[in-house]
Short mmCIF file of C-alpha atoms and ligand atoms in Angstrom, two decimals:
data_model
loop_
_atom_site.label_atom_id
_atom_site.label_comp_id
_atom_site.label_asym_id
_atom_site.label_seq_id
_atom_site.Cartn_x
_atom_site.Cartn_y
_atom_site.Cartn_z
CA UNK A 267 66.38 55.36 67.95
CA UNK A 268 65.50 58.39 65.69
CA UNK A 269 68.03 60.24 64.41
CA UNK A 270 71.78 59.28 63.16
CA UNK A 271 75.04 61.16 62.31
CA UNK A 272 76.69 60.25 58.77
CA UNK A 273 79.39 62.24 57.89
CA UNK A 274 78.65 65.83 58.74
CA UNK A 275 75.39 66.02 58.82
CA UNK A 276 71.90 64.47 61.30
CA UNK A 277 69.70 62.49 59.36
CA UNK A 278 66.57 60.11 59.84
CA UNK A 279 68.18 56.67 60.32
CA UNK A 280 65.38 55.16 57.84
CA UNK A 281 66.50 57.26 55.16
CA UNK A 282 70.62 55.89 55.41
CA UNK A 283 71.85 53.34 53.58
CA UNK A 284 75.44 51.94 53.52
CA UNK A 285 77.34 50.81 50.50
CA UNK A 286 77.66 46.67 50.57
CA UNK A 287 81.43 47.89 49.87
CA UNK A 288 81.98 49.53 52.95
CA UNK A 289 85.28 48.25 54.19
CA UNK A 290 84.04 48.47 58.04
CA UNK A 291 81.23 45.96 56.82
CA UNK A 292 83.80 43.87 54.72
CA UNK A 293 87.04 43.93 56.34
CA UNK A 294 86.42 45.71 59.73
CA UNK A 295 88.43 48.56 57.81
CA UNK A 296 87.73 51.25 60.72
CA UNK A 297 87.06 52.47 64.77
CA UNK A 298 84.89 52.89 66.80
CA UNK A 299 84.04 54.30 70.30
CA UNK A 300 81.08 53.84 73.24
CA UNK A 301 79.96 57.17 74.97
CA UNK A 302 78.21 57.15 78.56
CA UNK A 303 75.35 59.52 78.46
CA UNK A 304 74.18 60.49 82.09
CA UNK A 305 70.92 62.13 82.59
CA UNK A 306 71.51 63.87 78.73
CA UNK A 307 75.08 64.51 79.19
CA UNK A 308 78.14 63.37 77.08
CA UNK A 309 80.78 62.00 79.75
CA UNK A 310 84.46 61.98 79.48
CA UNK A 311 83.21 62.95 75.74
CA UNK A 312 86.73 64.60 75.19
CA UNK A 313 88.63 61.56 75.97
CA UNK A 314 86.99 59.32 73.85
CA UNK A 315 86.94 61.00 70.19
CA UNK A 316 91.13 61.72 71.43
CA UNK A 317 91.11 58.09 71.48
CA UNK A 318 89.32 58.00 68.07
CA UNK A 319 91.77 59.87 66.55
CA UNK A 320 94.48 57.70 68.21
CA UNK A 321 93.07 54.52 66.72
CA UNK A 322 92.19 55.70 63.27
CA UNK A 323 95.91 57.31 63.42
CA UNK A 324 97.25 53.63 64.22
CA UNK A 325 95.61 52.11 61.13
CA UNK A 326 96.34 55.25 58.92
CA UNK A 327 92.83 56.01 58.73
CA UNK A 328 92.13 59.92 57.97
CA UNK A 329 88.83 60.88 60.12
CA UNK A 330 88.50 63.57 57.45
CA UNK A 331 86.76 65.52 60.25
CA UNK A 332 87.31 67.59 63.28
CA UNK A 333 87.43 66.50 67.15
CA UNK A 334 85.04 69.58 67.26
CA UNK A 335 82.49 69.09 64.86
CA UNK A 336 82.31 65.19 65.79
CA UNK A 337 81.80 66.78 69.42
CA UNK A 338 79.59 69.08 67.81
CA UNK A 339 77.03 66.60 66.00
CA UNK A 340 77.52 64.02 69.13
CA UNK A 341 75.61 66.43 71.28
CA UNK A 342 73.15 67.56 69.00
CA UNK A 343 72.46 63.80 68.02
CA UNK A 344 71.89 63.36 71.97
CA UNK A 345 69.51 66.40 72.04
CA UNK A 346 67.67 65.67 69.17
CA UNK A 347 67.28 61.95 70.05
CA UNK A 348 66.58 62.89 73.91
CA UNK A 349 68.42 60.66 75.61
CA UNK A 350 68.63 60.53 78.99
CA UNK A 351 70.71 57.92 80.48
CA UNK A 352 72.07 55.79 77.18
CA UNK A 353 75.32 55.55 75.38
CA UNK A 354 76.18 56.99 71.62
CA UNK A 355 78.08 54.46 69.85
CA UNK A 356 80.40 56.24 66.82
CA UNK A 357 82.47 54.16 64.10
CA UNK A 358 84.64 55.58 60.92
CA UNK A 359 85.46 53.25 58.10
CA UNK A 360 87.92 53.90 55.51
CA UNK A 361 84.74 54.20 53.19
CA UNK A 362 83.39 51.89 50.31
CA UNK A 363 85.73 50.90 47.45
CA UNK A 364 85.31 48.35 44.95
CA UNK A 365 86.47 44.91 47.51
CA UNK A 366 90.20 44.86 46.96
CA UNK A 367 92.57 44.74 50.27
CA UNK A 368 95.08 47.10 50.07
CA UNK A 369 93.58 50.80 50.97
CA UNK A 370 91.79 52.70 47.93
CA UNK A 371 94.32 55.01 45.80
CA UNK A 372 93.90 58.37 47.68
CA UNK A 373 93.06 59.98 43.95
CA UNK A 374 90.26 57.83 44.28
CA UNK A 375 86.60 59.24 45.42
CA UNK A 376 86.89 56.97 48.45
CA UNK A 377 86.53 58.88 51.80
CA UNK A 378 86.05 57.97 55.38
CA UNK A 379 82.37 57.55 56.38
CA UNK A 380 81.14 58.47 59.87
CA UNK A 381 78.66 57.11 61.58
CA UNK A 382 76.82 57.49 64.90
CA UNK A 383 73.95 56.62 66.75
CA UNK A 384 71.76 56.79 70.75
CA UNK A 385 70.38 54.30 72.63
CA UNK A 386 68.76 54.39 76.03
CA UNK A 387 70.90 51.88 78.07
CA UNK A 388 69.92 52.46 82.49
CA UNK A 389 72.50 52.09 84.68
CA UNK A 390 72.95 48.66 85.84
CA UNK A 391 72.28 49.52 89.55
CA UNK A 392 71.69 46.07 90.84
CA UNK A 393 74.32 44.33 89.23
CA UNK A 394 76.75 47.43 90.54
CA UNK A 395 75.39 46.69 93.95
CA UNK A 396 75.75 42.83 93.55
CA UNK A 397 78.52 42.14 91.40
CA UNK A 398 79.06 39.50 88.11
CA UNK A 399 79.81 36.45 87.80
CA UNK A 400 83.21 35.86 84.90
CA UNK A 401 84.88 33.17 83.16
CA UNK A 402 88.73 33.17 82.32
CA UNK A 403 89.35 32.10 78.78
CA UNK A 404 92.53 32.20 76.14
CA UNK A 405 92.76 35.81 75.03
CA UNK A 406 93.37 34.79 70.92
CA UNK A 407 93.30 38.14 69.67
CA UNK A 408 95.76 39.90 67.81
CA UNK A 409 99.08 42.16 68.99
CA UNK A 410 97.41 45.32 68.49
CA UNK A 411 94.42 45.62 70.88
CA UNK A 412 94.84 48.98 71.76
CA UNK A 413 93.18 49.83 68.52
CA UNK A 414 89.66 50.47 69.21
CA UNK A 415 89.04 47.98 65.78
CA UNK A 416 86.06 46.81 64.17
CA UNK A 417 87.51 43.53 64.41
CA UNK A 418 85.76 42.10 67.29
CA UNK A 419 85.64 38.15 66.47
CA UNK A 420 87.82 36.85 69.40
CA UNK A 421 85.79 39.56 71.90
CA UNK A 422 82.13 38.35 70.40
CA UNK A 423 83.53 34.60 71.12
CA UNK A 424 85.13 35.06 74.49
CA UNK A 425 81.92 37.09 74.95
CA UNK A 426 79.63 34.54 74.28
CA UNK A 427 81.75 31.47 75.82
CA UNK A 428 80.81 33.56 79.05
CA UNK A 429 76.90 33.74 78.63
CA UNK A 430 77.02 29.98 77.72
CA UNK A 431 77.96 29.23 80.91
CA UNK A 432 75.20 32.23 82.39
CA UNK A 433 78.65 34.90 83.26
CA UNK A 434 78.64 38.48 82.46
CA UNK A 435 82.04 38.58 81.58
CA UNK A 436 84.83 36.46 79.89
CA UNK A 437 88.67 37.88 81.75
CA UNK A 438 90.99 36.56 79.25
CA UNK A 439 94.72 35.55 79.52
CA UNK A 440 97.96 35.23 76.94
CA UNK A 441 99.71 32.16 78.53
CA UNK A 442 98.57 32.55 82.20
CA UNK A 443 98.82 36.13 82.37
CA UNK A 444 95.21 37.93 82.70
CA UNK A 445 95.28 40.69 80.20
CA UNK A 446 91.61 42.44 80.08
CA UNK A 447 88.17 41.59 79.68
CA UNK A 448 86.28 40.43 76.37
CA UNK A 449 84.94 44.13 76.40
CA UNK A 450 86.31 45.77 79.70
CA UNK A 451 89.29 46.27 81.54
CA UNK A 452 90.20 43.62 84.73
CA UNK A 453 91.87 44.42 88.03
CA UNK A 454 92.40 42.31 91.11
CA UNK A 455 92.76 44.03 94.85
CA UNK A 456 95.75 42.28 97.04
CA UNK A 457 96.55 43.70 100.43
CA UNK A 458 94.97 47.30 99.71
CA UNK A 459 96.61 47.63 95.62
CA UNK A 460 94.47 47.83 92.42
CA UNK A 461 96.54 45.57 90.07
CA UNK A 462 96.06 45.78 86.49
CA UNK A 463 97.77 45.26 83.20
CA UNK A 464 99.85 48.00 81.97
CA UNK A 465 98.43 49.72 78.96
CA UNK A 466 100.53 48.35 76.21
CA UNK A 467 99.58 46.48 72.76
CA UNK A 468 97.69 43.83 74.80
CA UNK A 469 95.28 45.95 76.05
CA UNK A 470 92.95 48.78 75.42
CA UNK A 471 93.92 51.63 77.47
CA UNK A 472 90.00 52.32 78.81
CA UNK A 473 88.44 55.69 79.16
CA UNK A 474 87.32 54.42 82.65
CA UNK A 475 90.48 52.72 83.25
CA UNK A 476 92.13 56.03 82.72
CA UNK A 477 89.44 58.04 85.20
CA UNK A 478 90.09 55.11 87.65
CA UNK A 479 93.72 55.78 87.66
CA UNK A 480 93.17 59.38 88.42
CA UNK A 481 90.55 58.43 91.47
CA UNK A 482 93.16 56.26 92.91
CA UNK A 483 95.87 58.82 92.76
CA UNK A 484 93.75 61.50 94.56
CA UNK A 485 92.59 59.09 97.22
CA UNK A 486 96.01 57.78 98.04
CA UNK A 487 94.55 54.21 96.67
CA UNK A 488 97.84 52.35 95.41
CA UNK A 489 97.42 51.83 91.42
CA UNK A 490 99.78 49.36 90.25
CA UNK A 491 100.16 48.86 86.41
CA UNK A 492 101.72 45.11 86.33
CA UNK A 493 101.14 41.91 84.78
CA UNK A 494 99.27 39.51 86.83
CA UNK A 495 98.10 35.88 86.86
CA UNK A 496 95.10 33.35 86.70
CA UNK A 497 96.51 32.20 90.16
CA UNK A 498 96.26 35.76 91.77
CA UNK A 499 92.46 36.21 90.23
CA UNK A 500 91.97 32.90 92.65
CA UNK A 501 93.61 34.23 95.43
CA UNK A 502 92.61 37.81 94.78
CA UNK A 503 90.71 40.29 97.77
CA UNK A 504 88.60 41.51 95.29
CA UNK A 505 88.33 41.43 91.65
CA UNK A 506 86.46 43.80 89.72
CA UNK A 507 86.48 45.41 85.91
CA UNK A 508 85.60 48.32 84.54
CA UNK A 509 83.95 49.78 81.21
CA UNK A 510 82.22 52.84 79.98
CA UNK A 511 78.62 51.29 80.05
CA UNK A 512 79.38 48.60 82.86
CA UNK A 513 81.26 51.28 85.57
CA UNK A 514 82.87 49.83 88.03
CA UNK A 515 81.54 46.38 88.55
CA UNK A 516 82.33 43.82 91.12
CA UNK A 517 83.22 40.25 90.42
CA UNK A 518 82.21 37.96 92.92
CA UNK A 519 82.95 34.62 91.30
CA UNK A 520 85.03 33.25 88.64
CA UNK A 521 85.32 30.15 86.97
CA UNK A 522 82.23 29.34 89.41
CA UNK A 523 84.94 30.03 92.14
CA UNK A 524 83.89 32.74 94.90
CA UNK A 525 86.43 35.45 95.18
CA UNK A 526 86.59 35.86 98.77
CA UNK A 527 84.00 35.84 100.64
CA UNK A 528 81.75 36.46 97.88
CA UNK A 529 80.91 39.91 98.00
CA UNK A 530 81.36 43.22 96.41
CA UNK A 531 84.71 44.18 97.95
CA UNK A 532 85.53 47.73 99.98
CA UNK A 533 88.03 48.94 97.53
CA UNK A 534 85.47 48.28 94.64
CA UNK A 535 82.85 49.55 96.62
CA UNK A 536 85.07 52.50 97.50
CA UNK A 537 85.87 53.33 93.59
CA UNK A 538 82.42 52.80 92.68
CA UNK A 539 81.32 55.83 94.81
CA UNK A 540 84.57 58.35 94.03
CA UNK A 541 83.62 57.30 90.06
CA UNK A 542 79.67 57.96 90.52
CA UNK A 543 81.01 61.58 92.29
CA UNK A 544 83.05 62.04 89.41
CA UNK A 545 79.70 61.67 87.00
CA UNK A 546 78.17 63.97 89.04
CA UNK A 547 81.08 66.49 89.32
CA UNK A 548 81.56 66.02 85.74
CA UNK A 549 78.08 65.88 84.03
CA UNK A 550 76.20 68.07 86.92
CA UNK A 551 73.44 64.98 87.19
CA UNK A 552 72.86 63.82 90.38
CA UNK A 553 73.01 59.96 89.45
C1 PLP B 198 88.49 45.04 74.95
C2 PLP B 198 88.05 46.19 75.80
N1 PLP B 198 88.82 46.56 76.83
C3 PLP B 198 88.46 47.57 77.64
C4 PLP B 198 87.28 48.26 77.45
C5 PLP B 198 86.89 49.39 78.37
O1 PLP B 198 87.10 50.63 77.75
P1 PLP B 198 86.25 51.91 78.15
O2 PLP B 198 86.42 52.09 79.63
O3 PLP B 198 86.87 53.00 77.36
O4 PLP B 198 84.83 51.64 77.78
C6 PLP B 198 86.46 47.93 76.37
C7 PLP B 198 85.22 48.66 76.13
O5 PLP B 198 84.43 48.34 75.30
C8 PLP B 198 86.85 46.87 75.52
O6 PLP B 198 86.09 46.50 74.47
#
């Protein structure tokens, strides 16, 4: 759509071109984030370019820009776009250099390149009232996935081993142990306790993840950061997962399995209406 942010300034996307050399394009040299916009507003904005800076940090990546003027140009890219209800996807490479691996010479002329565009993405009401259907498959990725990388191969296969077999989701596991989802988080419910992974290298600590936490803390819901298995997603209450442009979204059947009785569960159910409050409360749209 329209308009799109590179570097410091908002430009026409038909008049940007990237460099063949970019190392995001080549090597996956760079991170990104996802940003929900509700009804024109940014939410949990904040959190997310913090978590920028955290994973370009992690790969010694210098932004070469400010929290505030990425904040800055993020909401006058959703203005100027008019989005309504979409998301704002941003990336920063460690720029274009002649292909070599190790990272340019910093005397060189190489710098960081930002990038950012809108789209209009709705909410996805009936699947939130309905639930998903998931798969559970080998989580192959690499030991540092709480870098928001580029490097997305193992997600875009687990991804699309779960729309082969019509899912919405893939839930992936390191040697039995569920870990997160292809591109959300995954919890199970057992006697009245949201169980999920604890946010180490194996996972990526989600923004919603993080609000979830919170919500379950000031409702006296028990959140309980532990490893758990592909047995327990069988034998589960509920099992649901959670991302910035999904929400909170039930999962009603794995592996072609029903978890209980089939249903969105009352926990999920539960978290899916203190979350939409906290949109509200947050953004100031009624959603
Ligand atoms: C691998 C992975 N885990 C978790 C998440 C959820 O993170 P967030 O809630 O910040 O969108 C994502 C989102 O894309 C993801 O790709």
């Amino acid at each position: 759509m329209g308009k799109i942010i590179l570097g410091d300034q908002i430009l026409e996307r038909s008049d940007v071109n990237i460099d063949l050399e970019d190392r995001g394009y080549q090597f996956g040299d760079g991170v990104y984030e996802v940003i929900r916009v509700y009804g024109g507003e940014l939410f949990t904005i904040k959190e997310h370019i913090e978590r920028l800076f955290q994973s370009a940090k992690k790969i010694k990546l210098d932004v070469s820009m400010s929290s505030e003027q990425i904040r800055g140009l993020t909401e006058e890219l959703v203005k100027e776009n008019g989005v309504d209800f979409g998301s704002v996807y941003m990336q920063v490479t460690r720029g274009a250099a002649p292909r070599a691996h190790m990272f340019p010479k910093p005397e060189s002329s190489t710098k960081a390149v930002f990038t950012a565009y809108t789209n209009e993405v709705p909410r996805p009401a009936s699947l939130l009232e309905k639930g998903v259907e998931a798969i559970t498959t080998e989580d192959i990725r690499w030991l540092r996935c709480d870098i928001k990388s580029l490097n997305l191969l193992p997600n875009v296969l687990a991804k699309q081993e779960a729309a082969d077999s019509d899912c919405f989701e893939a839930i992936l596991h390191r040697n039995g142990i569920v870990t997160e989802g292809s591109s959300s988080n995954a919890y199970i419910v057992k006697n009245g306790e949201v169980i999920t992974h604890p946010a180490n290298n194996l996972i990526l600590n989600g923004i919603t993840r993080q609000v979830l936490a919170e919500l379950c803390k000031e409702n006296g819901i028990p959140f309980i950061e532990k490893e758990f298995e592909l047995i327990d997603l069988q034998n589960a209450d509920e099992v649901f997962i959670t991302s910035t442009v999904s929400e909170v979204m039930p999962v009603i059947k794995v592996n072609g399995e029903t978890v209980a009785n089939g249903k969105p569960g009352n926990i999920t159910c539960k978290l899916q209406g203190l979350f939409e409050a906290r949109i509200n409360q947050d953004t100031k749209v009624e959603i």
